[in-house]
CSV table of C-alpha atoms in Angstrom, one decimal:
chain,number,residue,atom,x,y,z
A,336,UNK,CA,36.0,-15.4,-29.7
A,337,UNK,CA,35.2,-16.0,-26.0
A,338,UNK,CA,32.0,-17.7,-24.9
A,339,UNK,CA,30.8,-14.5,-23.3
A,340,UNK,CA,31.2,-12.3,-26.4
A,341,UNK,CA,28.0,-11.0,-27.7
A,342,UNK,CA,26.0,-12.6,-24.9
A,343,UNK,CA,23.1,-10.7,-23.3
A,344,UNK,CA,21.1,-11.2,-20.1
A,345,UNK,CA,17.9,-9.4,-19.2
A,346,UNK,CA,16.9,-9.4,-15.5
A,347,UNK,CA,13.3,-8.5,-14.7
A,348,UNK,CA,12.9,-6.7,-11.4
A,349,UNK,CA,9.3,-7.0,-10.1
A,350,UNK,CA,10.0,-6.5,-6.4
A,351,UNK,CA,10.0,-3.0,-5.0
A,352,UNK,CA,10.2,-1.1,-1.7
A,353,UNK,CA,7.5,-3.3,-0.2
A,354,UNK,CA,9.8,-6.3,-0.4
A,355,UNK,CA,13.4,-5.0,0.2
A,356,UNK,CA,14.8,-8.4,1.0
A,357,UNK,CA,14.0,-9.5,-2.6
A,358,UNK,CA,15.3,-6.4,-4.3
A,359,UNK,CA,19.1,-6.7,-4.4
A,360,UNK,CA,19.8,-9.9,-6.3
A,361,UNK,CA,19.2,-8.6,-9.8
A,362,UNK,CA,21.8,-5.8,-9.2
A,363,UNK,CA,24.4,-8.3,-7.9
A,364,UNK,CA,23.9,-10.6,-10.8
A,365,UNK,CA,23.7,-7.9,-13.5
A,366,UNK,CA,26.9,-6.3,-12.1
A,367,UNK,CA,28.7,-9.7,-12.2
A,368,UNK,CA,27.5,-10.2,-15.8
A,369,UNK,CA,28.7,-6.8,-16.8
A,370,UNK,CA,32.1,-7.5,-15.2
A,371,UNK,CA,32.2,-10.6,-17.4
A,372,UNK,CA,31.7,-8.5,-20.5
A,373,UNK,CA,28.1,-9.8,-20.9
A,374,UNK,CA,25.6,-7.2,-21.9
A,375,UNK,CA,23.3,-6.9,-18.9
A,376,UNK,CA,20.0,-5.0,-18.5
A,377,UNK,CA,17.5,-4.7,-15.7
A,378,UNK,CA,13.9,-4.1,-16.6
A,379,UNK,CA,11.9,-2.6,-13.8
A,380,UNK,CA,8.2,-3.5,-13.9
A,381,UNK,CA,5.3,-3.7,-11.4
A,382,UNK,CA,6.6,-2.9,-8.0
A,383,UNK,CA,10.2,-2.8,-9.2
A,384,UNK,CA,9.7,0.7,-10.6
A,385,UNK,CA,9.4,2.1,-7.1
A,386,UNK,CA,13.1,1.3,-6.4
A,387,UNK,CA,14.0,3.9,-9.1
A,388,UNK,CA,12.4,6.8,-7.3
A,389,UNK,CA,15.0,9.4,-6.1
A,390,UNK,CA,15.9,8.9,-2.5
A,391,UNK,CA,14.3,5.5,-2.1
A,392,UNK,CA,17.2,3.1,-2.7
A,393,UNK,CA,19.3,5.1,-0.2
A,394,UNK,CA,16.8,4.0,2.5
A,395,UNK,CA,16.8,0.3,1.6
A,396,UNK,CA,19.5,-1.4,3.5
A,397,UNK,CA,21.0,-4.7,2.3
A,398,UNK,CA,22.8,-6.8,4.9
A,399,UNK,CA,26.2,-7.9,3.8
A,400,UNK,CA,28.4,-9.7,6.3
A,401,UNK,CA,28.5,-7.8,9.6
A,402,UNK,CA,27.7,-4.5,8.1
A,403,UNK,CA,25.3,-3.3,5.5
A,404,UNK,CA,25.1,-1.2,2.4
A,405,UNK,CA,22.2,0.7,0.9
A,406,UNK,CA,20.6,-0.7,-2.2
A,407,UNK,CA,21.7,2.5,-3.9
A,408,UNK,CA,25.3,1.4,-3.5
A,409,UNK,CA,24.6,-1.8,-5.5
A,410,UNK,CA,22.6,0.1,-8.1
A,411,UNK,CA,25.4,2.6,-8.6
A,412,UNK,CA,27.9,-0.3,-8.9
A,413,UNK,CA,25.8,-1.9,-11.6
A,414,UNK,CA,25.4,1.4,-13.5
A,415,UNK,CA,29.1,2.1,-13.3
A,416,UNK,CA,29.8,-1.4,-14.8
A,417,UNK,CA,27.5,-0.5,-17.7
A,418,UNK,CA,24.3,-2.3,-16.8
A,419,UNK,CA,21.3,-0.8,-18.6
A,420,UNK,CA,18.3,0.2,-16.5
A,421,UNK,CA,14.9,0.2,-18.3
A,422,UNK,CA,11.5,1.0,-16.7
A,423,UNK,CA,8.1,-0.1,-17.8
A,424,UNK,CA,6.0,2.9,-18.7
A,425,UNK,CA,2.7,1.5,-17.4
A,426,UNK,CA,4.4,0.7,-14.1
A,427,UNK,CA,5.3,4.4,-13.7
A,428,UNK,CA,1.6,5.2,-14.1
A,429,UNK,CA,0.6,2.5,-11.6
A,430,UNK,CA,2.8,4.1,-8.9
A,431,UNK,CA,2.1,7.8,-9.9
A,432,UNK,CA,5.7,8.3,-11.0
A,433,UNK,CA,7.2,10.3,-13.9
A,434,UNK,CA,10.7,10.1,-15.4
A,435,UNK,CA,11.5,13.2,-13.5
A,436,UNK,CA,10.9,11.3,-10.2
A,437,UNK,CA,13.6,8.7,-11.1
A,438,UNK,CA,17.3,8.5,-10.6
A,439,UNK,CA,19.5,9.2,-13.6
A,440,UNK,CA,20.5,6.5,-16.0
A,441,UNK,CA,17.1,5.0,-16.6
A,442,UNK,CA,15.4,4.7,-20.0
A,443,UNK,CA,11.6,4.2,-20.3
A,444,UNK,CA,10.4,1.5,-22.7
A,445,UNK,CA,7.1,0.0,-23.6
A,446,UNK,CA,6.0,-3.6,-23.9
A,447,UNK,CA,7.0,-4.1,-27.5
A,448,UNK,CA,10.6,-2.9,-26.8
A,449,UNK,CA,10.8,-5.2,-23.8
A,450,UNK,CA,9.5,-8.1,-25.8
A,451,UNK,CA,12.1,-7.5,-28.6
A,452,UNK,CA,14.9,-7.2,-26.0
A,453,UNK,CA,13.8,-10.5,-24.4
A,454,UNK,CA,13.7,-12.3,-27.7
A,455,UNK,CA,17.2,-11.1,-28.5
A,456,UNK,CA,18.7,-12.0,-25.1
A,457,UNK,CA,20.4,-15.2,-24.4
A,458,UNK,CA,18.6,-15.4,-21.0
A,459,UNK,CA,15.8,-13.6,-19.3
A,460,UNK,CA,15.7,-14.0,-15.5
A,461,UNK,CA,12.8,-12.7,-13.4
A,462,UNK,CA,12.8,-11.7,-9.8
Protein backbone atom coordinates (compact mmCIF):
# COMPACT_ATOMS: atom_id res chain seq x y z
CA UNK A 1 0.00 0.00 0.00
CA UNK A 2 1.48 3.35 -1.00
CA UNK A 3 1.45 6.37 1.27
CA UNK A 4 -0.91 8.17 -1.11
CA UNK A 5 -3.51 5.38 -1.26
CA UNK A 6 -6.87 6.42 0.17
CA UNK A 7 -5.65 9.95 0.88
CA UNK A 8 -7.92 12.93 0.29
CA UNK A 9 -7.36 16.68 0.15
CA UNK A 10 -10.09 19.33 0.03
CA UNK A 11 -9.12 22.74 -1.33
CA UNK A 12 -11.46 25.60 -0.40
CA UNK A 13 -11.61 28.30 -3.08
CA UNK A 14 -12.86 31.62 -1.68
CA UNK A 15 -11.31 33.97 -4.26
CA UNK A 16 -13.27 34.80 -7.37
CA UNK A 17 -13.18 37.04 -10.40
CA UNK A 18 -12.48 40.06 -8.20
CA UNK A 19 -9.05 38.60 -7.28
CA UNK A 20 -7.81 36.71 -10.36
CA UNK A 21 -4.21 36.55 -9.12
CA UNK A 22 -5.31 34.42 -6.18
CA UNK A 23 -7.61 32.11 -8.11
CA UNK A 24 -5.28 29.65 -9.85
CA UNK A 25 -3.35 27.94 -7.05
CA UNK A 26 -6.10 25.54 -5.91
CA UNK A 27 -6.38 24.21 -9.47
CA UNK A 28 -2.62 23.64 -9.75
CA UNK A 29 -2.42 21.87 -6.40
CA UNK A 30 -5.56 19.78 -6.89
CA UNK A 31 -4.37 18.65 -10.34
CA UNK A 32 -1.00 17.68 -8.86
CA UNK A 33 -2.73 15.73 -6.07
CA UNK A 34 -4.95 13.92 -8.57
CA UNK A 35 -1.89 13.03 -10.67
CA UNK A 36 -0.45 11.48 -7.48
CA UNK A 37 -3.62 9.35 -7.12
CA UNK A 38 -4.81 11.42 -4.17
CA UNK A 39 -8.54 12.15 -4.11
CA UNK A 40 -8.75 15.90 -4.67
CA UNK A 41 -11.76 18.16 -4.40
CA UNK A 42 -12.24 21.90 -4.71
CA UNK A 43 -15.09 23.50 -2.76
CA UNK A 44 -16.09 26.89 -4.17
CA UNK A 45 -17.58 29.23 -1.61
CA UNK A 46 -18.01 32.98 -1.15
CA UNK A 47 -16.43 34.70 -4.19
CA UNK A 48 -15.02 31.41 -5.48
CA UNK A 49 -18.40 30.47 -6.91
CA UNK A 50 -18.07 33.28 -9.49
CA UNK A 51 -15.23 31.40 -11.22
CA UNK A 52 -17.65 28.64 -12.17
CA UNK A 53 -19.94 30.85 -14.23
CA UNK A 54 -19.88 29.89 -17.91
CA UNK A 55 -17.48 32.09 -19.90
CA UNK A 56 -15.78 33.68 -16.88
CA UNK A 57 -12.68 31.48 -16.50
CA UNK A 58 -11.87 31.92 -20.20
CA UNK A 59 -11.39 35.64 -19.52
CA UNK A 60 -9.14 35.23 -16.46
CA UNK A 61 -5.54 35.02 -17.68
CA UNK A 62 -2.89 33.33 -15.57
CA UNK A 63 0.68 34.29 -16.33
CA UNK A 64 2.96 31.30 -16.80
CA UNK A 65 6.49 31.89 -18.05
CA UNK A 66 6.56 34.25 -21.01
CA UNK A 67 3.05 33.44 -22.15
CA UNK A 68 -0.19 32.93 -20.38
CA UNK A 69 -3.12 30.56 -20.20
CA UNK A 70 -6.68 31.19 -19.22
CA UNK A 71 -7.89 29.94 -15.87
CA UNK A 72 -10.25 27.67 -17.80
CA UNK A 73 -7.24 25.75 -19.15
CA UNK A 74 -6.21 24.87 -15.59
CA UNK A 75 -9.78 24.13 -14.52
CA UNK A 76 -10.18 21.71 -17.43
CA UNK A 77 -6.85 20.09 -16.60
CA UNK A 78 -8.01 19.50 -13.02
CA UNK A 79 -11.37 18.10 -14.15
CA UNK A 80 -9.69 15.78 -16.67
CA UNK A 81 -7.46 14.42 -13.90
CA UNK A 82 -10.54 13.62 -11.81
CA UNK A 83 -10.65 16.55 -9.40
CA UNK A 84 -14.15 16.98 -7.95
CA UNK A 85 -15.70 20.46 -8.10
CA UNK A 86 -18.31 21.33 -5.46
CA UNK A 87 -20.10 24.64 -5.06
CA UNK A 88 -21.68 26.09 -1.95
CA UNK A 89 -25.41 26.59 -2.47
CA UNK A 90 -25.66 29.83 -0.44
CA UNK A 91 -22.75 31.25 -2.45
CA UNK A 92 -24.75 30.75 -5.64
CA UNK A 93 -27.59 32.73 -4.07
CA UNK A 94 -25.16 35.43 -2.94
CA UNK A 95 -24.03 35.98 -6.55
CA UNK A 96 -27.46 35.45 -8.18
CA UNK A 97 -26.24 32.28 -9.90
CA UNK A 98 -28.01 29.00 -10.60
CA UNK A 99 -26.58 25.60 -11.51
CA UNK A 100 -27.59 26.30 -15.11
CA UNK A 101 -25.22 29.30 -15.10
CA UNK A 102 -22.23 27.10 -14.25
CA UNK A 103 -19.77 25.05 -16.27
CA UNK A 104 -20.28 21.30 -16.43
CA UNK A 105 -18.79 18.96 -13.87
CA UNK A 106 -19.86 20.90 -10.76
CA UNK A 107 -21.96 19.45 -7.95
CA UNK A 108 -23.86 21.66 -5.49
CA UNK A 109 -23.58 20.76 -1.80
CA UNK A 110 -24.64 22.35 1.45
CA UNK A 111 -22.83 23.05 4.68
CA UNK A 112 -23.44 19.64 6.25
CA UNK A 113 -22.04 17.82 3.22
CA UNK A 114 -18.99 20.07 3.18
CA UNK A 115 -18.39 19.56 6.89
CA UNK A 116 -18.57 15.78 6.44
CA UNK A 117 -16.15 15.98 3.52
CA UNK A 118 -13.74 18.12 5.56
CA UNK A 119 -13.87 15.73 8.52
CA UNK A 120 -13.09 12.75 6.27
CA UNK A 121 -10.23 14.46 4.38
CA UNK A 122 -6.60 14.09 5.37
CA UNK A 123 -6.10 17.81 4.75
CA UNK A 124 -8.24 20.89 4.12
CA UNK A 125 -6.45 23.85 2.54
CA UNK A 126 -8.14 27.22 2.13
CA UNK A 127 -7.41 29.92 -0.44
